[in-house]
mmCIF file of C-alpha atoms in Angstrom:
data_model
loop_
_atom_site.group_PDB
_atom_site.id
_atom_site.type_symbol
_atom_site.label_atom_id
_atom_site.label_comp_id
_atom_site.label_asym_id
_atom_site.label_seq_id
_atom_site.Cartn_x
_atom_site.Cartn_y
_atom_site.Cartn_z
ATOM 1 C CA UNK A 170 291.846 81.722 131.038
ATOM 2 C CA UNK A 171 295.458 81.088 132.024
ATOM 3 C CA UNK A 172 294.684 82.190 135.584
ATOM 4 C CA UNK A 173 291.739 79.795 135.781
ATOM 5 C CA UNK A 174 293.843 76.885 134.510
ATOM 6 C CA UNK A 175 296.611 77.741 136.990
ATOM 7 C CA UNK A 176 294.142 77.934 139.863
ATOM 8 C CA UNK A 177 292.602 74.563 138.959
ATOM 9 C CA UNK A 178 296.086 73.047 138.772
ATOM 10 C CA UNK A 179 296.917 74.260 142.282
ATOM 11 C CA UNK A 180 293.596 72.991 143.672
ATOM 12 C CA UNK A 181 294.190 69.609 142.069
ATOM 13 C CA UNK A 182 297.744 69.482 143.413
ATOM 14 C CA UNK A 183 296.572 70.196 146.956
ATOM 15 C CA UNK A 184 293.787 67.650 146.644
ATOM 16 C CA UNK A 185 296.284 65.003 145.564
ATOM 17 C CA UNK A 186 298.723 65.732 148.381
ATOM 18 C CA UNK A 187 299.049 62.600 150.529
ATOM 19 C CA UNK A 188 297.278 63.070 153.851
ATOM 20 C CA UNK A 189 297.434 61.057 157.011
ATOM 21 C CA UNK A 190 294.917 58.699 158.528
ATOM 22 C CA UNK A 191 294.247 56.685 161.658
ATOM 23 C CA UNK A 192 295.370 53.093 161.176
ATOM 24 C CA UNK A 193 294.414 51.468 164.483
ATOM 25 C CA UNK A 194 293.115 52.111 167.987
ATOM 26 C CA UNK A 195 295.117 50.234 170.616
ATOM 27 C CA UNK A 196 294.844 49.891 174.382
ATOM 28 C CA UNK A 197 291.435 51.464 174.779
ATOM 29 C CA UNK A 198 290.530 51.869 178.455
ATOM 30 C CA UNK A 199 287.324 53.671 179.437
ATOM 31 C CA UNK A 200 285.802 53.740 182.910
ATOM 32 C CA UNK A 201 282.064 52.947 183.033
ATOM 33 C CA UNK A 202 279.421 55.471 184.057
ATOM 34 C CA UNK A 203 281.398 58.558 183.050
ATOM 35 C CA UNK A 204 279.333 61.719 183.369
ATOM 36 C CA UNK A 205 281.159 64.419 181.430
ATOM 37 C CA UNK A 206 280.107 67.887 182.503
ATOM 38 C CA UNK A 207 280.964 69.948 179.448
ATOM 39 C CA UNK A 208 280.056 73.168 181.238
ATOM 40 C CA UNK A 209 283.150 72.646 183.416
ATOM 41 C CA UNK A 210 286.666 73.727 182.408
ATOM 42 C CA UNK A 211 289.273 71.475 180.826
ATOM 43 C CA UNK A 212 293.072 71.812 180.610
ATOM 44 C CA UNK A 213 294.903 70.497 177.532
ATOM 45 C CA UNK A 214 298.490 69.259 177.657
ATOM 46 C CA UNK A 215 300.719 68.696 174.614
ATOM 47 C CA UNK A 216 304.173 67.149 174.136
ATOM 48 C CA UNK A 217 306.817 69.827 174.624
ATOM 49 C CA UNK A 218 309.488 68.359 172.333
ATOM 50 C CA UNK A 219 307.588 68.961 169.079
ATOM 51 C CA UNK A 220 308.696 71.211 166.248
ATOM 52 C CA UNK A 221 306.991 74.596 166.017
ATOM 53 C CA UNK A 222 304.795 73.505 163.098
ATOM 54 C CA UNK A 223 303.813 70.255 164.842
ATOM 55 C CA UNK A 224 303.068 72.050 168.114
ATOM 56 C CA UNK A 225 300.812 74.528 166.317
ATOM 57 C CA UNK A 226 298.970 71.723 164.513
ATOM 58 C CA UNK A 227 298.509 69.735 167.727
ATOM 59 C CA UNK A 228 297.355 72.684 169.817
ATOM 60 C CA UNK A 229 294.849 74.000 167.294
ATOM 61 C CA UNK A 230 293.479 70.527 166.518
ATOM 62 C CA UNK A 231 293.008 69.512 170.149
ATOM 63 C CA UNK A 232 291.265 72.778 170.992
ATOM 64 C CA UNK A 233 288.972 72.417 167.966
ATOM 65 C CA UNK A 234 288.105 68.788 168.787
ATOM 66 C CA UNK A 235 287.341 69.539 172.449
ATOM 67 C CA UNK A 236 285.247 72.571 171.517
ATOM 68 C CA UNK A 237 283.334 70.430 169.016
ATOM 69 C CA UNK A 238 282.553 68.042 171.872
ATOM 70 C CA UNK A 239 280.855 70.928 173.673
ATOM 71 C CA UNK A 240 283.487 72.295 176.049
ATOM 72 C CA UNK A 241 283.714 76.080 176.026
ATOM 73 C CA UNK A 242 286.038 76.809 178.966
ATOM 74 C CA UNK A 243 289.258 75.426 177.446
ATOM 75 C CA UNK A 244 292.710 76.122 178.868
ATOM 76 C CA UNK A 245 296.083 74.811 177.704
ATOM 77 C CA UNK A 246 299.545 74.514 179.218
ATOM 78 C CA UNK A 247 301.083 76.843 176.620
ATOM 79 C CA UNK A 248 298.766 79.819 176.946
ATOM 80 C CA UNK A 249 298.351 79.425 180.728
ATOM 81 C CA UNK A 250 301.970 78.707 181.588
ATOM 82 C CA UNK A 251 302.157 81.613 184.064
ATOM 83 C CA UNK A 252 299.047 80.490 185.958
ATOM 84 C CA UNK A 253 300.403 76.936 186.204
ATOM 85 C CA UNK A 254 303.717 78.106 187.605
ATOM 86 C CA UNK A 255 301.935 80.370 190.095
ATOM 87 C CA UNK A 256 299.902 77.347 191.229
ATOM 88 C CA UNK A 257 303.144 75.319 191.633
ATOM 89 C CA UNK A 258 302.150 72.932 188.837
ATOM 90 C CA UNK A 259 305.047 71.875 186.604
ATOM 91 C CA UNK A 260 305.020 68.083 186.361
ATOM 92 C CA UNK A 261 301.846 66.280 185.390
ATOM 93 C CA UNK A 262 303.378 62.859 185.986
ATOM 94 C CA UNK A 263 302.632 63.600 189.661
ATOM 95 C CA UNK A 264 299.019 63.041 190.656
ATOM 96 C CA UNK A 265 299.184 65.828 193.203
ATOM 97 C CA UNK A 266 299.727 68.322 190.370
ATOM 98 C CA UNK A 267 296.650 67.085 188.520
ATOM 99 C CA UNK A 268 294.751 67.516 191.792
ATOM 100 C CA UNK A 269 296.137 71.059 192.060
ATOM 101 C CA UNK A 270 294.440 71.907 188.776
ATOM 102 C CA UNK A 271 291.204 71.419 190.680
ATOM 103 C CA UNK A 272 292.262 72.867 194.013
ATOM 104 C CA UNK A 273 294.225 75.909 192.804
ATOM 105 C CA UNK A 274 292.755 76.701 189.385
ATOM 106 C CA UNK A 275 289.243 75.256 189.508
ATOM 107 C CA UNK A 276 289.843 73.055 186.441
ATOM 108 C CA UNK A 277 287.672 69.916 186.347
ATOM 109 C CA UNK A 278 289.254 67.907 183.526
ATOM 110 C CA UNK A 279 292.761 67.357 182.206
ATOM 111 C CA UNK A 280 293.426 65.948 178.714
ATOM 112 C CA UNK A 281 296.985 64.842 178.066
ATOM 113 C CA UNK A 282 298.556 63.940 174.722
ATOM 114 C CA UNK A 283 301.759 61.868 174.653
ATOM 115 C CA UNK A 284 303.765 60.749 171.615
ATOM 116 C CA UNK A 285 304.700 57.164 172.476
ATOM 117 C CA UNK A 286 306.675 56.392 169.320
ATOM 118 C CA UNK A 287 307.365 57.952 165.956
ATOM 119 C CA UNK A 288 309.275 56.331 163.106
ATOM 120 C CA UNK A 289 309.269 55.649 159.356
ATOM 121 C CA UNK A 290 307.251 52.671 158.162
ATOM 122 C CA UNK A 291 309.486 49.786 157.164
ATOM 123 C CA UNK A 292 310.077 48.973 153.539
ATOM 124 C CA UNK A 293 310.074 45.363 152.462
ATOM 125 C CA UNK A 294 313.538 43.911 151.811
ATOM 126 C CA UNK A 295 313.074 44.388 148.063
ATOM 127 C CA UNK A 296 311.834 47.958 148.495
ATOM 128 C CA UNK A 297 314.838 48.863 150.625
ATOM 129 C CA UNK A 298 317.239 47.362 148.069
ATOM 130 C CA UNK A 299 315.559 49.215 145.195
ATOM 131 C CA UNK A 300 315.764 52.485 147.100
ATOM 132 C CA UNK A 301 319.455 51.935 147.829
ATOM 133 C CA UNK A 302 320.272 50.978 144.218
ATOM 134 C CA UNK A 303 318.358 53.962 142.855
ATOM 135 C CA UNK A 304 320.102 56.390 145.198
ATOM 136 C CA UNK A 305 323.555 55.008 144.353
ATOM 137 C CA UNK A 306 322.831 55.062 140.620
ATOM 138 C CA UNK A 307 321.562 58.639 140.622
ATOM 139 C CA UNK A 308 323.704 61.377 138.989
ATOM 140 C CA UNK A 309 324.709 62.414 142.487
ATOM 141 C CA UNK A 310 324.927 59.507 144.878
ATOM 142 C CA UNK A 311 322.430 59.863 147.671
ATOM 143 C CA UNK A 312 320.093 62.213 145.778
ATOM 144 C CA UNK A 313 316.376 61.324 145.903
ATOM 145 C CA UNK A 314 315.082 58.954 143.268
ATOM 146 C CA UNK A 315 311.702 57.815 142.046
ATOM 147 C CA UNK A 316 310.861 55.682 145.076
ATOM 148 C CA UNK A 317 309.060 57.963 147.565
ATOM 149 C CA UNK A 318 310.204 58.565 151.102
ATOM 150 C CA UNK A 319 308.735 56.062 153.544
ATOM 151 C CA UNK A 320 305.532 57.034 155.296
ATOM 152 C CA UNK A 321 305.942 57.996 158.935
ATOM 153 C CA UNK A 322 303.919 56.308 161.650
ATOM 154 C CA UNK A 323 303.100 57.793 165.024
ATOM 155 C CA UNK A 324 301.787 56.085 168.138
ATOM 156 C CA UNK A 325 299.979 58.635 170.297
ATOM 157 C CA UNK A 326 298.332 58.231 173.692
ATOM 158 C CA UNK A 327 295.499 60.420 174.946
ATOM 159 C CA UNK A 328 294.351 60.306 178.572
ATOM 160 C CA UNK A 329 291.405 62.190 180.039
ATOM 161 C CA UNK A 330 291.495 62.776 183.812
ATOM 162 C CA UNK A 331 288.968 64.014 186.292
ATOM 163 C CA UNK A 332 291.197 66.374 188.231
ATOM 164 C CA UNK A 333 289.407 65.931 191.570
ATOM 165 C CA UNK A 334 291.143 62.769 192.702
ATOM 166 C CA UNK A 335 293.406 62.663 189.621
ATOM 167 C CA UNK A 336 291.215 59.868 188.247
ATOM 168 C CA UNK A 337 291.936 58.613 184.693
ATOM 169 C CA UNK A 338 288.532 58.399 183.029
ATOM 170 C CA UNK A 339 289.591 57.201 179.596
ATOM 171 C CA UNK A 340 292.686 56.558 177.523
ATOM 172 C CA UNK A 341 293.471 55.346 174.026
ATOM 173 C CA UNK A 342 296.657 54.692 172.109
ATOM 174 C CA UNK A 343 296.339 55.474 168.395
ATOM 175 C CA UNK A 344 298.520 54.324 165.521
ATOM 176 C CA UNK A 345 298.341 56.861 162.696
ATOM 177 C CA UNK A 346 300.003 57.756 159.431
ATOM 178 C CA UNK A 347 300.925 61.420 158.979
ATOM 179 C CA UNK A 348 302.674 63.425 156.248
ATOM 180 C CA UNK A 349 305.578 61.787 154.410
ATOM 181 C CA UNK A 350 307.917 64.553 155.608
ATOM 182 C CA UNK A 351 307.218 63.368 159.195
ATOM 183 C CA UNK A 352 305.153 66.437 160.062
ATOM 184 C CA UNK A 353 301.971 65.799 162.008
ATOM 185 C CA UNK A 354 298.718 66.144 160.099
ATOM 186 C CA UNK A 355 296.364 68.451 162.015
ATOM 187 C CA UNK A 356 293.307 66.613 160.670
ATOM 188 C CA UNK A 357 294.592 63.307 162.027
ATOM 189 C CA UNK A 358 295.234 64.774 165.483
ATOM 190 C CA UNK A 359 291.690 66.152 165.566
ATOM 191 C CA UNK A 360 290.273 62.771 164.558
ATOM 192 C CA UNK A 361 292.349 61.066 167.271
ATOM 193 C CA UNK A 362 290.858 63.301 169.969
ATOM 194 C CA UNK A 363 287.393 62.734 168.499
ATOM 195 C CA UNK A 364 288.074 58.973 168.682
ATOM 196 C CA UNK A 365 288.767 59.262 172.412
ATOM 197 C CA UNK A 366 285.432 60.960 173.053
ATOM 198 C CA UNK A 367 283.700 58.495 170.757
ATOM 199 C CA UNK A 368 284.992 55.630 172.879
ATOM 200 C CA UNK A 369 283.634 57.394 175.976
ATOM 201 C CA UNK A 370 280.273 57.875 174.256
ATOM 202 C CA UNK A 371 280.129 54.184 173.289
ATOM 203 C CA UNK A 372 280.966 53.100 176.855
ATOM 204 C CA UNK A 373 278.211 55.107 178.517
ATOM 205 C CA UNK A 374 275.436 54.423 175.962
#
């Protein structure tokens, strides 16, 4: 019985753990008459300055979201680093390198994720003062008090290119809330990628 109670407690604790969510879609730009050929290959690109846990969450979530959309031939810049270097591709800010994905590697699509901004949500003036007073009045000044850490907000941009011609087919900027410890929530990243494809679907139907 004790084991059952302990298990239920853990399940309840996990269920009550604050999770992230998408707050807003900004700067949606989708070209009309997009004909996505999901039988073609797609290359995924992630920010390189993420922590190891964030990078793992981003990579796995983007792959899962793209596969759910129907793509099966999925490559990414981490796993295929050697092939990219051999094809002289190392800077995707240059259109000629996106074109080289098509010319040298036979990749038809390129999906890029960029973290535009990442910062704690602002407290109100009263909330900030309460947090300061609580921290200073704690047994050890500066130790955490009852007021929770501020939620962290992330602005992320996703851009889908047709590699032949380095043509941007669609892009969105998403404002999302992630974990309170500023780690990225894998579920939110997956939903962000799904939102990009949903915008494409809405534009062509």
